[in-house]
Amino acid sequence: MKTTKLSTLTLVIMTLVILVVAGCSGSGGSGSGGTLSPGDNTTSSAFLLYQGSIGAVDPANPASPVSVESGITNKVTSIFHGTYDPVARKVSDIQTRTVVYVKGGQLFKVSALKGAATPIPVQLTNETSADTIVGTPSAIADFADHNNAQFIYLTAGGAWKMIKVGMSATDTPIPAKQPLKHVYDKSNGALAGWLAIDGSAVKRFDANFSAGSAATVATFADKAEAVGFTIDIIFLKIDGNLYAYNTANGAISSVLYTFTATTAGDLKATRDGINMYFVDGGKLLSVSLSGTALAEQIGAETGTIVQLAYTDHKVVYVLNDAGQYKIRTTGKNGVVSGTPPVDLATAANGEILIFIGAKGTLAYFDRVSGNGVTTAGTIREDGSGRNETPNAFWVGGSFLNIFDTMSEVIPQYFIRAAGITSIVDFRGGQLESFDAATGNRLAVLGTVPQDIHMAGVFAGVCGSKILLEGRTITSLDTFVSDVFYADLTKGGSLTRVTSTPLVSEHVVPLFN
């Protein structure tokens, strides 16, 4: 039996809300992001894919999945595509176009586009040691030509390699460098190059990592990382200093900020199309996305800020103050405005408080008591309009399928389990969808089956037609996962796709 370990109750909770706490591009949520046009989230020209073995779900017939790859696969990675608008600098109609995976040391690709035939795996390059890939590969779209989209990976021998979606079984992977951040051509959305680490230097390479194209951007003694980006600017943290790299002219700024705290893990940062907001221990800071001005401190806490997002008018953050967790907001001008932070939610004694995400003027959160009883809440950015529903739990959501290159990927829907017994007993409860901006319920999707203890979104998805997972606890510390389909705009659309008590299937995320 292929199962997954559950070490603690906290692990269960965090895996349930992995989409919303991790979000995309380092964000746990975002603001409104503009007006939708009809059809923005009804795209169904592509299959929705799941893994274990690989299967494809046609949203028009979700109860009859198609088997694509029956064998065991690894490193299953989606590469999305969309339509790039150079004036608005946005990508619309985002959907999975290709899935790349490892089997028997080789790389394969599958087109996710719906057509007359069943999706067929095709060998991708002559790679034979793909089973030694270390860590998570990078998958980067090319919006001008999907055949130039890339899959970059590190082998156990320490060699970085790059392949393109359009390569054949006889092509050889291209030697690469450790990628920091990709660079796009603003005129057409083509993948134009890379910032990458080469020894103790950050260098700009062309899209093929050609040695002759390398230009040194900066050198470092300890560490270099990309901490935020737009199509114009890539923010770099190099040896504890923040810089802005201009993708058009290749210039790097002077120091915009010097970090004082030593914080484990990735730098917490988010961007709203105007500023990037980031954290330095208990300090909350803002820097213009122009990359030409010094960062400004807009908040200060005695504890540590561990999560960051934004609403229309506020920055939302989660504070760990000596073990007590709080969700707070402050104005985007922060302490400069003279308005103190507003507490949106505070964990009670023995309670776990989870920030789910934000959109418009609303923030979403969950509470879990010491005995596993749940409460799902919403509250406005100014602290008004609190609404907490007992025996309910926000289990994830779906992002808007329009990507603004100047801000974060934006949530459009949230999903709530209602009428549940505890965090590990959803049986007989209802899954409901909500408009993320208004908090209005859109549909009752369906009832959680009696053999499913937990259900939710465990992978980055977008649009209204999505795949979810239902998890059956098989012993104290293991579970088996099945796949479900739902149209978040339609009541009664929850459909079971798989029912395999001996094998786990998982959704292939659109965003990696």
XYZ file of C-alpha atoms in Angstrom:
512
model
C 0.000 0.000 0.000
C 1.375 3.381 -0.988
C 0.565 5.809 1.804
C 1.759 9.146 3.128
C 2.974 9.765 6.663
C 1.179 12.126 9.028
C 3.539 12.963 11.854
C 1.357 15.390 13.851
C -2.008 17.134 13.840
C -0.231 20.328 12.849
C 1.165 18.617 9.759
C -2.345 17.586 8.790
C -3.539 21.166 9.090
C -0.660 22.672 7.185
C -0.928 20.187 4.330
C -4.618 20.967 4.092
C -3.961 24.634 3.415
C -0.713 24.347 1.494
C -2.085 26.340 -1.430
C -3.145 29.359 0.487
C -0.305 29.624 2.965
C 2.314 29.062 0.315
C 0.434 30.754 -2.493
C 2.461 31.626 -5.558
C 5.533 33.771 -5.962
C 5.937 33.778 -2.205
C 2.554 35.274 -1.388
C -0.159 34.122 0.929
C -2.780 36.275 -0.739
C -3.284 39.477 -2.634
C -5.529 42.369 -3.457
C -8.273 42.757 -5.999
C -6.229 42.891 -9.188
C -8.817 44.269 -11.591
C -12.105 43.331 -13.204
C -12.904 39.959 -14.717
C -14.352 39.576 -18.171
C -16.799 36.791 -19.059
C -15.050 33.480 -19.538
C -11.908 34.400 -17.645
C -12.288 31.335 -15.466
C -14.223 28.936 -17.632
C -11.368 27.651 -19.795
C -11.730 23.947 -20.506
C -9.545 23.485 -23.600
C -7.017 21.599 -21.486
C -7.099 18.437 -19.444
C -6.648 18.591 -15.676
C -3.960 16.121 -14.658
C -3.223 14.046 -11.585
C -0.304 11.841 -10.654
C 0.617 8.568 -8.955
C 0.280 7.031 -12.278
C -0.716 9.917 -14.580
C -4.355 10.487 -15.480
C -6.178 13.228 -17.365
C -9.606 14.663 -16.545
C -11.756 16.335 -19.179
C -13.886 18.958 -17.368
C -16.689 18.112 -19.785
C -16.696 14.494 -18.565
C -14.939 14.371 -15.187
C -16.297 10.987 -14.121
C -14.356 9.247 -16.921
C -10.644 10.024 -16.493
C -8.163 8.978 -19.166
C -5.101 6.896 -18.251
C -1.986 8.561 -19.669
C 0.872 6.760 -17.896
C 0.194 3.630 -15.870
C 3.685 3.265 -14.416
C 5.268 4.910 -11.412
C 6.429 8.451 -12.159
C 8.505 11.063 -10.348
C 9.191 14.805 -10.505
C 5.873 15.408 -12.260
C 5.916 19.089 -13.239
C 3.444 21.210 -15.184
C 4.434 24.012 -17.529
C 1.655 26.505 -18.124
C 0.961 28.783 -21.041
C -1.233 31.799 -21.720
C -1.788 34.831 -23.919
C 0.584 37.711 -23.214
C -0.566 41.334 -23.603
C 2.509 43.599 -23.938
C 0.502 46.754 -23.214
C -1.165 45.543 -20.015
C 1.799 43.276 -19.237
C -0.602 40.548 -18.235
C -0.972 36.913 -19.226
C -4.553 35.672 -19.627
C -6.125 32.237 -20.133
C -3.473 30.501 -18.021
C -3.685 26.727 -18.219
C -1.395 23.727 -18.117
C 0.010 23.097 -21.586
C 2.636 20.407 -20.936
C 3.493 18.018 -18.112
C 7.065 16.722 -17.780
C 7.948 13.705 -15.639
C 10.635 11.122 -14.915
C 10.268 7.400 -15.552
C 13.072 4.869 -15.587
C 15.788 7.519 -15.723
C 14.273 9.168 -18.782
C 12.241 12.350 -19.201
C 8.830 12.337 -20.841
C 6.316 15.005 -21.793
C 2.560 14.930 -22.229
C 0.480 17.616 -23.879
C -2.442 18.713 -21.720
C -4.350 20.202 -24.640
C -7.612 18.465 -25.462
C -7.816 16.964 -28.928
C -9.183 14.025 -30.799
C -6.690 11.568 -29.317
C -5.778 10.481 -25.808
C -2.692 12.321 -24.501
C 0.382 10.239 -25.374
C 3.718 10.364 -23.495
C 6.666 11.361 -25.669
C 10.318 10.948 -24.675
C 11.957 14.317 -24.075
C 15.710 14.403 -24.895
C 18.175 11.540 -24.596
C 18.624 12.027 -20.834
C 19.166 8.669 -19.062
C 19.946 9.743 -15.477
C 16.834 11.765 -14.687
C 16.154 9.477 -11.730
C 19.064 11.233 -9.987
C 17.411 14.664 -10.110
C 17.877 16.449 -6.790
C 15.212 18.706 -5.320
C 12.391 20.351 -7.242
C 12.967 21.197 -10.922
C 12.147 24.679 -12.235
C 9.538 24.991 -14.989
C 9.385 28.320 -16.819
C 6.855 29.352 -19.461
C 7.642 31.048 -22.760
C 4.546 32.997 -23.784
C 5.755 33.682 -27.327
C 6.535 30.044 -28.209
C 5.631 27.211 -25.838
C 8.233 24.974 -27.492
C 10.860 27.216 -25.882
C 9.447 26.776 -22.366
C 12.093 25.251 -20.095
C 12.560 22.555 -17.453
C 15.736 23.037 -15.388
C 17.086 20.446 -12.967
C 20.070 19.504 -10.819
C 21.522 15.992 -10.988
C 23.104 14.109 -8.108
C 26.495 14.731 -9.684
C 26.078 18.488 -9.223
C 25.399 19.343 -12.883
C 22.612 21.741 -13.798
C 20.777 20.932 -17.034
C 18.066 22.564 -19.106
C 15.644 21.112 -21.629
C 13.050 22.783 -23.834
C 9.527 21.513 -24.358
C 10.048 21.335 -28.127
C 13.058 18.995 -27.919
C 12.896 15.468 -29.318
C 14.115 12.116 -27.975
C 17.434 12.569 -29.778
C 18.244 16.038 -28.429
C 20.773 16.435 -25.616
C 19.999 18.522 -22.510
C 21.749 21.893 -22.451
C 24.287 22.586 -19.657
C 22.888 25.262 -17.330
C 23.691 27.161 -14.154
C 21.853 27.415 -10.838
C 18.877 29.628 -11.736
C 17.910 32.647 -9.655
C 15.218 34.244 -11.800
C 14.145 34.222 -15.433
C 13.976 37.329 -17.638
C 11.194 37.968 -20.158
C 11.141 39.996 -23.359
C 8.566 42.667 -22.537
C 7.529 43.047 -26.176
C 6.224 39.500 -26.673
C 6.559 37.485 -23.454
C 9.381 35.308 -24.745
C 11.833 33.804 -22.272
C 14.844 36.017 -22.950
C 17.425 34.999 -20.377
C 18.408 34.160 -16.833
C 20.027 35.519 -13.746
C 21.987 32.558 -12.409
C 24.736 31.696 -9.965
C 28.114 30.838 -11.449
C 30.650 30.194 -8.694
C 30.571 33.233 -6.422
C 28.963 35.532 -8.972
C 25.467 36.381 -10.149
C 25.525 36.464 -13.942
C 23.083 37.298 -16.712
C 22.828 34.579 -19.357
C 20.791 34.285 -22.514
C 17.939 31.774 -22.626
C 20.326 28.973 -23.665
C 22.846 29.606 -20.861
C 25.484 30.229 -23.533
C 28.886 30.787 -21.952
C 29.597 33.635 -24.344
C 26.480 35.473 -23.184
C 27.491 35.578 -19.508
C 27.759 39.048 -17.973
C 28.598 39.480 -14.290
C 25.921 41.357 -12.347
C 27.405 41.056 -8.843
C 29.739 38.935 -6.757
C 29.034 37.572 -3.282
C 30.878 36.060 -0.365
C 28.033 34.233 1.359
C 24.684 34.065 -0.416
C 22.672 35.497 -3.289
C 18.929 35.012 -3.815
C 16.075 36.532 -5.792
C 13.419 37.845 -3.397
C 10.839 39.459 -5.662
C 10.365 40.448 -9.258
C 8.344 42.171 -11.942
C 8.881 41.996 -15.677
C 11.079 45.133 -15.268
C 12.920 44.597 -11.982
C 14.391 41.638 -10.099
C 15.115 42.292 -6.421
C 18.225 40.499 -5.179
C 19.372 39.887 -1.627
C 23.148 39.605 -1.787
C 25.185 39.145 1.381
C 22.438 40.749 3.456
C 21.841 43.738 1.186
C 18.862 44.425 -1.083
C 19.483 45.485 -4.698
C 17.300 45.997 -7.786
C 18.386 44.579 -11.146
C 16.955 46.263 -14.249
C 16.088 43.579 -16.813
C 16.122 46.036 -19.729
C 19.537 47.663 -19.359
C 21.299 45.131 -17.131
C 22.115 47.698 -14.441
C 22.094 46.882 -10.739
C 21.191 49.529 -8.185
C 23.106 50.669 -5.146
C 22.076 49.132 -1.807
C 18.366 49.760 -1.149
C 18.287 48.154 2.301
C 20.599 46.286 4.678
C 19.038 43.417 6.625
C 19.671 43.191 10.351
C 17.831 39.992 11.349
C 18.949 36.438 10.716
C 15.807 34.604 9.658
C 15.681 30.998 8.542
C 13.905 30.084 5.319
C 12.867 32.228 2.391
C 12.474 35.964 2.733
C 8.806 36.873 3.217
C 7.796 39.247 0.428
C 4.779 40.172 -1.686
C 4.043 42.826 -4.306
C 0.880 44.708 -5.257
C 1.838 46.342 -8.562
C 3.221 49.455 -6.837
C 5.506 48.270 -4.051
C 7.175 45.140 -2.785
C 6.514 44.549 0.906
C 9.049 42.463 2.781
C 10.147 41.424 6.233
C 13.317 41.743 8.278
C 12.622 39.910 11.539
C 9.958 42.057 13.208
C 10.340 44.919 10.749
C 7.876 45.420 7.905
C 9.256 47.325 4.923
C 8.223 48.651 1.541
C 10.257 49.325 -1.590
C 9.033 50.821 -4.853
C 8.812 48.390 -7.786
C 10.699 50.991 -9.812
C 13.818 49.820 -7.988
C 15.098 53.386 -7.785
C 14.267 54.353 -4.190
C 15.485 53.215 -0.789
C 13.261 50.835 1.165
C 11.132 52.389 3.912
C 10.123 50.830 7.205
C 6.324 50.800 7.572
C 5.941 48.679 10.694
C 7.776 47.249 13.692
C 6.956 44.330 15.980
C 8.708 42.783 18.973
C 8.011 39.307 17.583
C 8.731 37.805 14.170
C 6.581 38.295 11.071
C 6.161 34.853 9.520
C 3.655 35.419 6.699
C 2.784 38.330 4.453
C 0.005 39.331 2.053
C -2.009 42.420 1.130
C -5.539 43.684 0.616
C -6.709 46.693 -1.362
C -5.545 49.197 1.274
C -3.542 47.241 3.834
C -0.590 44.937 4.316
C -1.650 41.762 6.131
C 0.838 39.818 8.219
C 1.038 36.964 10.690
C 3.006 37.729 13.846
C 4.639 35.164 16.096
C 4.951 37.016 19.389
C 6.654 34.647 21.857
C 4.611 31.724 20.584
C 1.285 33.581 20.330
C 0.100 34.030 16.762
C -1.819 37.085 15.558
C -3.090 38.232 12.188
C -2.658 41.974 11.795
C -2.974 44.696 9.187
C -1.271 48.022 8.792
C -1.634 50.759 6.209
C 0.606 50.538 3.174
C 2.252 53.659 4.546
C 2.402 51.898 7.908
C 3.606 53.819 10.951
C 4.185 56.857 8.777
C 0.404 57.280 8.547
C 0.155 57.412 12.339
C -2.404 54.585 12.443
C -1.422 51.653 14.669
C -1.745 48.057 13.410
C -5.180 46.425 13.654
C -5.561 42.934 15.134
C -7.779 40.837 12.889
C -7.470 37.572 14.831
C -5.519 36.276 17.821
C -4.957 32.637 18.750
C -6.597 31.660 22.018
C -4.752 29.489 24.528
C -4.029 26.076 22.996
C -5.464 27.139 19.632
C -3.848 27.035 16.185
C -4.540 30.122 14.058
C -4.066 29.819 10.289
C -4.086 32.736 7.859
C -5.574 31.479 4.596
C -5.361 34.449 2.246
C -6.850 37.805 1.300
C -8.526 39.586 -1.572
C -10.193 42.972 -1.947
C -10.841 44.094 1.610
C -11.323 40.613 3.119
C -8.964 38.336 5.028
C -9.661 34.627 5.578
C -8.525 32.532 8.512
C -9.100 29.245 10.363
C -8.998 28.363 14.036
C -8.334 24.843 15.314
C -8.837 24.088 18.998
C -6.662 21.773 21.035
C -9.079 18.894 20.415
C -9.295 19.531 16.659
C -12.603 21.435 16.482
C -12.512 24.016 13.693
C -13.852 27.500 13.005
C -13.660 29.316 9.649
C -13.545 33.100 9.707
C -13.540 36.207 7.549
C -12.916 39.796 8.562
C -12.429 43.089 6.765
C -9.019 44.702 6.550
C -10.023 47.421 9.039
C -11.160 44.889 11.656
C -14.886 45.238 10.991
C -17.390 42.649 9.789
C -16.010 39.643 11.663
C -17.804 36.418 10.710
C -16.782 33.106 12.295
C -18.538 29.846 11.430
C -18.084 26.922 13.857
C -17.469 23.384 12.583
C -16.146 24.781 9.324
C -12.704 25.066 7.749
C -11.273 26.910 4.733
C -9.600 24.126 2.734
C -7.926 26.096 -0.036
C -8.880 27.972 -3.124
C -8.190 28.710 -6.748
C -6.265 31.541 -8.345
C -7.455 33.854 -11.093
C -6.161 32.613 -14.448
C -4.817 36.051 -15.314
C -1.235 36.714 -14.267
C -0.144 40.323 -13.815
C 3.641 40.467 -14.244
C 3.747 43.401 -11.817
C 2.039 41.689 -8.865
C 1.224 38.339 -7.316
C -1.028 35.665 -8.729
C -4.461 36.576 -7.346
C -6.931 34.269 -5.565
C -10.421 34.234 -7.055
C -12.221 31.496 -5.137
C -11.966 30.019 -1.659
C -13.440 26.667 -0.634
C -14.927 25.875 2.751
C -15.825 22.585 4.397
C -18.920 23.093 6.573
C -20.700 20.852 9.045
C -17.561 18.867 9.875
C -16.724 17.124 13.138
C -13.013 17.998 13.396
C -9.904 18.787 11.407
C -9.510 15.054 10.686
C -13.191 14.190 10.182
C -14.930 15.909 7.263
C -17.226 12.930 6.585
C -20.727 14.025 5.629
C -19.750 17.684 5.546
C -20.432 20.028 2.639
C -17.834 21.629 0.371
C -18.815 25.183 -0.565
C -17.230 27.721 -2.926
C -16.963 31.468 -2.253
C -16.092 34.557 -4.249
C -12.784 35.595 -2.670
C -13.373 39.328 -3.170
C -16.876 39.527 -1.673
C -17.029 36.512 0.645
C -20.360 35.528 -0.927
C -21.119 31.838 -1.221
C -21.369 30.750 -4.855
C -22.277 27.081 -4.661
C -22.622 23.993 -2.492
C -20.330 21.704 -4.458
C -21.300 18.455 -2.790
C -21.009 16.169 0.227
C -17.753 14.681 1.469
C -18.019 10.857 1.154
C -18.003 8.690 4.269
C -14.583 7.194 3.445
C -12.900 10.619 3.103
C -11.601 12.163 6.334
C -10.140 15.355 4.849
C -10.650 17.177 1.555
C -9.234 20.293 -0.019
C -6.893 21.967 -2.465
C -3.336 20.770 -1.927
C -1.755 22.178 -5.087
C -1.677 25.487 -6.954
C -4.693 25.576 -9.297
C -6.544 28.327 -11.124
C -9.923 28.972 -12.694
C -13.304 27.566 -11.755
C -12.779 24.012 -13.042
C -10.301 22.340 -10.721
C -9.129 19.092 -9.155
C -9.159 18.587 -5.376
C -7.950 15.792 -3.136
C -9.772 13.695 -0.599
C -7.678 11.937 2.017
C -8.513 8.782 3.937
C -6.613 8.212 7.167
C -5.509 4.581 7.126
C -3.719 4.488 10.474
C -2.511 6.870 13.162
C 0.110 8.429 10.920
C -0.718 7.605 7.270
C -3.308 8.493 4.645
C -4.289 7.571 1.087
C -5.398 10.277 -1.331
C -8.035 10.240 -4.087
C -8.849 12.906 -6.677
C -12.110 14.840 -7.084
C -13.317 17.366 -9.665
C -15.436 20.469 -9.059
C -16.656 23.485 -10.987
C -16.561 26.203 -8.343
C -19.421 28.079 -9.987
C -21.855 25.129 -10.050
C -23.724 23.483 -7.212
C -23.562 19.693 -7.088
C -20.498 19.552 -9.344
C -18.254 17.643 -6.909
C -17.340 14.437 -8.763
C -15.129 11.604 -7.614
C -12.452 10.875 -10.202
C -10.488 8.077 -8.509
C -11.253 5.506 -5.836
C -8.112 3.505 -5.188
C -7.757 2.461 -1.531
C -4.285 0.990 -2.099
C -2.724 3.844 -4.116
C -2.524 7.621 -3.599
C -3.203 10.017 -6.449
C -2.360 13.705 -6.201
C -3.231 16.759 -8.271
C -0.505 17.990 -10.610
C -0.183 21.669 -9.626
C -0.455 24.335 -12.291
C 2.009 26.476 -10.335
C 5.155 24.863 -8.935
